[in-house]
Amino acid sequence: MKFKDYIASVSRSRGSRIILALDLSMLPRDEGFWSLKERAMKILSLVSQYICAVKINMQLLLPLGLYGGVSDIVDLAHDLGIPAIIDCKLSDVGHTNLWATKHYFEAGFDAIIVNPMVGWSEGVEPVFEVAKEYGGRGVILLTYMSHKASPESYELPVYVEGGFKPLYMLFAERALKWGADGVVVGATYPEKIREVKKLLGDYIPIYTPGVGFQGGDVKNCLDAGSEYFIVGRAIFQADEPEVAAKRFRDVSWV
Ligand code: BMP
């Protein structure tokens, strides 16, 4: 099954559009460093019934490592019935992208987030090929980020085929052309979600980070066309992560 369909079926069966960003981290000199993995697994287990996927990024991967590190968390996610996404925002040349992608998929990740800036040939083409080889794993394109400086780059006008368009619309077009499984558009720019949704329709789902701590609003983004919401600190830093996760689940599933 293609990743796009896999996450959609988990989302439907749990009645949840919430993806947990499991962004815990610690330095080796911090007290409790050696229990970082257990803490991450505990939070995932606590909230698992309210989410449709877990997203892991560098701040957890670096201290834990891949094989026997975050791969144990990926195994747990699978035991709990949810897919795992690696958020490495991959953006190197093709041959290193290829190996990095193989390692992530070998460790069990179901999808990878990549930066479309590098382009297709000798850029992300090998990533899409490896995703196919591993039986329909997902490739998600970073399209418009949620932070303050985002417009400075993502709105740059680019000249393509005789006209100008903003960079993020070129990235959204690439998602269609390349057959991506999703695009990331930040919750803090709902008007961009609306614009990208107009282009992508129901073909490619929009993944939206930036609700909660970054100030984005779930309802606005849902109305604008977001399919999934990536939530980190507002869940894992809560006194009762499962209560916070349920609250996000409830407002996002209407
Ligand atoms: P939080 O809910 O704690 O603000 O975390 C948001 C998560 O989404 C983080 O894992 C971050 O890497 C990711 N993210 C983001 O915040 N904005 C983007 O534009 C793209 C992201 O991947």
Short mmCIF file of C-alpha atoms and ligand atoms in Angstrom, two decimals:
data_model
loop_
_atom_site.label_atom_id
_atom_site.label_comp_id
_atom_site.label_asym_id
_atom_site.label_seq_id
_atom_site.Cartn_x
_atom_site.Cartn_y
_atom_site.Cartn_z
CA MET A 1 0.00 0.00 0.00
CA LYS A 2 1.27 3.51 -0.83
CA PHE A 3 2.13 5.63 2.20
CA LYS A 4 -0.51 8.22 1.29
CA ASP A 5 -3.19 5.52 1.55
CA TYR A 6 -1.65 3.90 4.62
CA ILE A 7 -1.70 7.08 6.73
CA ALA A 8 -5.18 7.95 5.43
CA SER A 9 -6.50 4.58 6.57
CA VAL A 10 -4.92 4.92 10.04
CA SER A 11 -6.31 8.46 10.24
CA ARG A 12 -9.82 7.29 9.36
CA SER A 13 -9.78 4.30 11.67
CA ARG A 14 -8.61 6.38 14.67
CA GLY A 15 -10.58 9.50 13.80
CA SER A 16 -7.39 11.54 14.10
CA ARG A 17 -5.42 13.94 11.91
CA ILE A 18 -2.73 14.46 14.53
CA ILE A 19 0.91 13.56 13.95
CA LEU A 20 3.05 13.65 17.08
CA ALA A 21 6.36 15.49 16.62
CA LEU A 22 8.45 13.54 19.12
CA ASP A 23 11.02 16.29 19.56
CA LEU A 24 12.51 15.35 22.90
CA SER A 25 16.21 15.94 23.29
CA MET A 26 19.01 16.02 25.88
CA LEU A 27 22.77 16.41 26.10
CA PRO A 28 24.92 13.58 27.48
CA ARG A 29 25.78 15.76 30.49
CA ASP A 30 22.08 16.22 31.37
CA GLU A 31 20.62 14.19 34.17
CA GLY A 32 18.39 11.49 32.73
CA PHE A 33 20.15 11.44 29.34
CA TRP A 34 20.31 7.64 29.36
CA SER A 35 16.56 7.38 29.81
CA LEU A 36 15.78 9.65 26.83
CA LYS A 37 14.64 6.75 24.66
CA GLU A 38 12.38 5.34 27.39
CA ARG A 39 10.80 8.77 27.94
CA ALA A 40 10.17 9.17 24.22
CA MET A 41 8.61 5.70 24.05
CA LYS A 42 6.46 6.39 27.09
CA ILE A 43 5.01 9.56 25.57
CA LEU A 44 4.36 7.80 22.28
CA SER A 45 2.54 4.96 24.07
CA LEU A 46 0.49 7.39 26.17
CA VAL A 47 -0.83 9.35 23.18
CA SER A 48 -0.87 6.65 20.51
CA GLN A 49 -4.64 6.14 20.46
CA TYR A 50 -5.14 9.84 19.58
CA ILE A 51 -2.64 10.16 16.72
CA CYS A 52 -2.31 8.83 13.18
CA ALA A 53 1.52 8.96 12.91
CA VAL A 54 4.70 9.94 14.71
CA LYS A 55 7.37 12.23 13.28
CA ILE A 56 10.96 12.02 14.47
CA ASN A 57 13.65 14.54 13.66
CA MET A 58 17.33 15.18 14.17
CA GLN A 59 17.18 16.30 17.78
CA LEU A 60 16.13 12.82 18.84
CA LEU A 61 17.98 10.88 16.14
CA LEU A 62 21.37 12.45 16.94
CA PRO A 63 21.54 11.47 20.62
CA LEU A 64 19.91 8.05 20.13
CA GLY A 65 21.36 6.98 16.79
CA LEU A 66 19.43 5.10 14.11
CA TYR A 67 19.78 1.32 14.41
CA GLY A 68 18.91 0.20 17.93
CA GLY A 69 18.14 3.83 18.75
CA VAL A 70 15.21 5.52 17.06
CA SER A 71 14.56 2.26 15.16
CA ASP A 72 13.22 0.89 18.48
CA ILE A 73 10.78 3.82 18.60
CA VAL A 74 9.76 3.11 15.01
CA ASP A 75 9.15 -0.55 15.97
CA LEU A 76 7.02 0.60 18.88
CA ALA A 77 5.01 2.89 16.59
CA HIS A 78 4.34 -0.08 14.31
CA ASP A 79 3.32 -2.24 17.29
CA LEU A 80 0.89 0.54 18.22
CA GLY A 81 -0.47 0.55 14.66
CA ILE A 82 0.90 3.87 13.45
CA PRO A 83 3.40 4.90 10.74
CA ALA A 84 6.65 6.77 11.45
CA ILE A 85 7.99 9.70 9.44
CA ILE A 86 11.62 10.83 9.45
CA ASP A 87 11.86 14.59 9.31
CA CYS A 88 15.38 15.11 8.00
CA LYS A 89 14.40 17.70 5.38
CA LEU A 90 16.86 15.97 3.07
CA SER A 91 18.62 18.35 0.69
CA ASP A 92 21.93 17.00 -0.61
CA VAL A 93 23.04 15.68 -4.00
CA GLY A 94 21.53 12.43 -5.24
CA HIS A 95 24.10 9.81 -4.24
CA THR A 96 24.17 10.86 -0.59
CA ASN A 97 20.39 11.31 -0.54
CA LEU A 98 20.12 7.76 -1.82
CA TRP A 99 22.13 6.27 1.02
CA ALA A 100 20.51 8.36 3.71
CA THR A 101 17.07 7.32 2.44
CA LYS A 102 18.06 3.64 2.36
CA HIS A 103 19.18 3.83 5.99
CA TYR A 104 15.97 5.51 7.14
CA PHE A 105 13.80 2.96 5.35
CA GLU A 106 15.97 0.06 6.46
CA ALA A 107 15.43 1.26 10.05
CA GLY A 108 11.69 1.05 9.41
CA PHE A 109 10.58 4.59 8.65
CA ASP A 110 7.50 4.73 6.45
CA ALA A 111 8.07 8.17 4.96
CA ILE A 112 10.72 10.85 4.60
CA ILE A 113 10.51 14.63 4.39
CA VAL A 114 12.71 16.16 1.70
CA ASN A 115 13.56 19.65 0.49
CA PRO A 116 12.42 20.11 -3.13
CA MET A 117 14.92 22.94 -3.55
CA VAL A 118 17.53 20.46 -4.81
CA GLY A 119 15.42 19.55 -7.84
CA TRP A 120 14.81 16.21 -9.53
CA SER A 121 17.78 14.98 -11.53
CA GLU A 122 20.71 14.03 -9.25
CA GLY A 123 18.66 15.57 -6.44
CA VAL A 124 15.53 13.88 -5.11
CA GLU A 125 15.00 11.42 -7.98
CA PRO A 126 16.97 8.68 -6.12
CA VAL A 127 14.83 9.28 -3.02
CA PHE A 128 11.64 8.58 -4.99
CA GLU A 129 13.27 5.50 -6.55
CA VAL A 130 14.31 4.09 -3.17
CA ALA A 131 10.83 4.82 -1.78
CA LYS A 132 9.39 2.68 -4.59
CA GLU A 133 11.96 -0.09 -4.07
CA TYR A 134 10.99 -0.31 -0.41
CA GLY A 135 7.38 -0.99 -1.34
CA GLY A 136 5.63 2.36 -1.55
CA ARG A 137 7.24 4.35 1.24
CA GLY A 138 6.29 8.03 1.33
CA VAL A 139 8.08 11.17 0.19
CA ILE A 140 6.81 14.46 1.57
CA LEU A 141 7.99 17.84 0.24
CA LEU A 142 8.75 20.84 2.41
CA THR A 143 6.73 23.55 0.68
CA TYR A 144 6.12 26.58 2.95
CA MET A 145 7.58 26.68 6.45
CA SER A 146 5.89 27.96 9.59
CA HIS A 147 8.51 30.28 11.07
CA LYS A 148 8.79 34.06 10.92
CA ALA A 149 11.43 34.29 8.19
CA SER A 150 9.61 31.82 5.95
CA PRO A 151 8.24 34.43 3.47
CA GLU A 152 11.78 35.74 2.88
CA SER A 153 12.62 32.54 1.02
CA TYR A 154 9.41 30.72 0.16
CA GLU A 155 7.83 33.75 -1.49
CA LEU A 156 10.79 34.56 -3.70
CA PRO A 157 9.56 35.02 -7.27
CA VAL A 158 10.98 32.46 -9.67
CA TYR A 159 10.89 32.75 -13.43
CA VAL A 160 9.51 29.56 -14.99
CA GLU A 161 8.24 29.00 -18.51
CA GLY A 162 7.79 32.64 -19.37
CA GLY A 163 6.31 33.92 -16.11
CA PHE A 164 6.97 34.55 -12.43
CA LYS A 165 5.56 32.53 -9.56
CA PRO A 166 6.46 32.28 -5.87
CA LEU A 167 8.87 29.54 -4.91
CA TYR A 168 6.31 27.67 -2.78
CA MET A 169 3.93 27.35 -5.73
CA LEU A 170 6.75 25.87 -7.80
CA PHE A 171 7.33 23.38 -4.96
CA ALA A 172 3.62 22.52 -4.85
CA GLU A 173 3.70 21.93 -8.62
CA ARG A 174 6.73 19.70 -8.15
CA ALA A 175 4.75 17.64 -5.63
CA LEU A 176 2.16 16.94 -8.35
CA LYS A 177 4.74 16.33 -11.07
CA TRP A 178 6.88 14.03 -8.94
CA GLY A 179 3.96 12.16 -7.36
CA ALA A 180 4.78 13.11 -3.75
CA ASP A 181 2.76 11.72 -0.86
CA GLY A 182 2.32 15.07 0.82
CA VAL A 183 3.50 18.64 1.22
CA VAL A 184 4.34 20.55 4.40
CA VAL A 185 2.74 24.00 4.73
CA GLY A 186 2.92 25.91 8.03
CA ALA A 187 -0.16 26.62 10.14
CA THR A 188 0.95 30.21 10.67
CA TYR A 189 0.21 31.00 7.01
CA PRO A 190 -3.32 29.65 6.40
CA GLU A 191 -3.67 31.72 3.23
CA LYS A 192 -0.78 29.69 1.76
CA ILE A 193 -2.51 26.46 2.74
CA ARG A 194 -5.59 27.64 0.85
CA GLU A 195 -3.58 28.52 -2.24
CA VAL A 196 -1.65 25.23 -2.26
CA LYS A 197 -4.87 23.26 -1.65
CA LYS A 198 -6.42 24.90 -4.72
CA LEU A 199 -3.61 23.48 -6.82
CA LEU A 200 -3.31 20.05 -5.18
CA GLY A 201 -7.01 19.33 -4.65
CA ASP A 202 -7.51 15.90 -3.16
CA TYR A 203 -4.47 14.40 -4.91
CA ILE A 204 -1.84 15.34 -2.35
CA PRO A 205 -2.51 15.95 1.35
CA ILE A 206 -1.18 18.97 3.22
CA TYR A 207 0.77 18.35 6.43
CA THR A 208 0.63 21.33 8.75
CA PRO A 209 3.06 22.05 11.60
CA GLY A 210 2.96 25.17 13.76
CA VAL A 211 -0.30 24.81 15.71
CA GLY A 212 -0.14 25.30 19.47
CA PHE A 213 3.25 26.73 20.46
CA GLN A 214 3.87 28.56 17.18
CA GLY A 215 0.44 30.18 17.23
CA GLY A 216 -1.32 28.48 14.30
CA ASP A 217 -5.00 27.65 14.64
CA VAL A 218 -6.30 24.16 13.80
CA LYS A 219 -9.77 25.30 12.71
CA ASN A 220 -8.44 27.96 10.30
CA CYS A 221 -6.06 25.48 8.73
CA LEU A 222 -8.70 22.79 8.48
CA ASP A 223 -10.98 25.24 6.66
CA ALA A 224 -8.06 26.18 4.40
CA GLY A 225 -7.45 22.56 3.40
CA SER A 226 -4.92 20.92 5.77
CA GLU A 227 -5.26 17.16 6.11
CA TYR A 228 -2.81 16.40 8.94
CA PHE A 229 -1.52 18.45 11.88
CA ILE A 230 2.00 18.00 13.22
CA VAL A 231 2.06 18.84 16.94
CA GLY A 232 5.10 18.68 19.20
CA ARG A 233 5.62 20.71 22.38
CA ALA A 234 1.94 21.37 23.02
CA ILE A 235 1.58 17.61 23.48
CA PHE A 236 4.85 16.23 24.83
CA GLN A 237 5.48 19.11 27.26
CA ALA A 238 1.95 18.97 28.66
CA ASP A 239 1.45 17.64 32.21
CA GLU A 240 -0.82 15.01 30.70
CA PRO A 241 0.26 14.46 27.08
CA GLU A 242 -2.64 12.10 26.42
CA VAL A 243 -5.17 14.77 27.46
CA ALA A 244 -3.47 17.34 25.21
CA ALA A 245 -3.33 14.88 22.31
CA LYS A 246 -7.01 14.05 22.71
CA ARG A 247 -7.89 17.75 22.72
CA PHE A 248 -6.04 18.30 19.42
CA ARG A 249 -7.61 15.15 18.01
CA ASP A 250 -11.07 16.34 18.93
CA VAL A 251 -10.73 19.81 17.35
CA SER A 252 -9.14 18.47 14.19
CA TRP A 253 -11.70 15.73 13.55
CA VAL A 254 -15.01 17.32 12.69
P1 BMP B 1 5.96 22.33 17.75
O1 BMP B 1 4.52 21.81 17.64
O2 BMP B 1 6.60 22.00 19.06
O3 BMP B 1 6.06 23.78 17.40
O4 BMP B 1 6.83 21.52 16.68
C1 BMP B 1 6.60 21.59 15.31
C2 BMP B 1 7.29 20.47 14.57
O5 BMP B 1 7.07 20.67 13.18
C3 BMP B 1 8.79 20.36 14.76
O6 BMP B 1 9.11 18.99 14.73
C4 BMP B 1 9.38 21.05 13.55
O7 BMP B 1 10.58 20.46 13.13
C5 BMP B 1 8.31 20.80 12.49
N1 BMP B 1 8.21 21.87 11.47
C6 BMP B 1 7.83 23.15 11.80
O8 BMP B 1 7.62 23.50 12.97
N2 BMP B 1 7.67 24.06 10.79
C7 BMP B 1 7.92 23.78 9.50
O9 BMP B 1 7.76 24.64 8.65
C8 BMP B 1 8.32 22.48 9.16
C9 BMP B 1 8.45 21.53 10.16
O10 BMP B 1 8.83 20.31 9.86
#
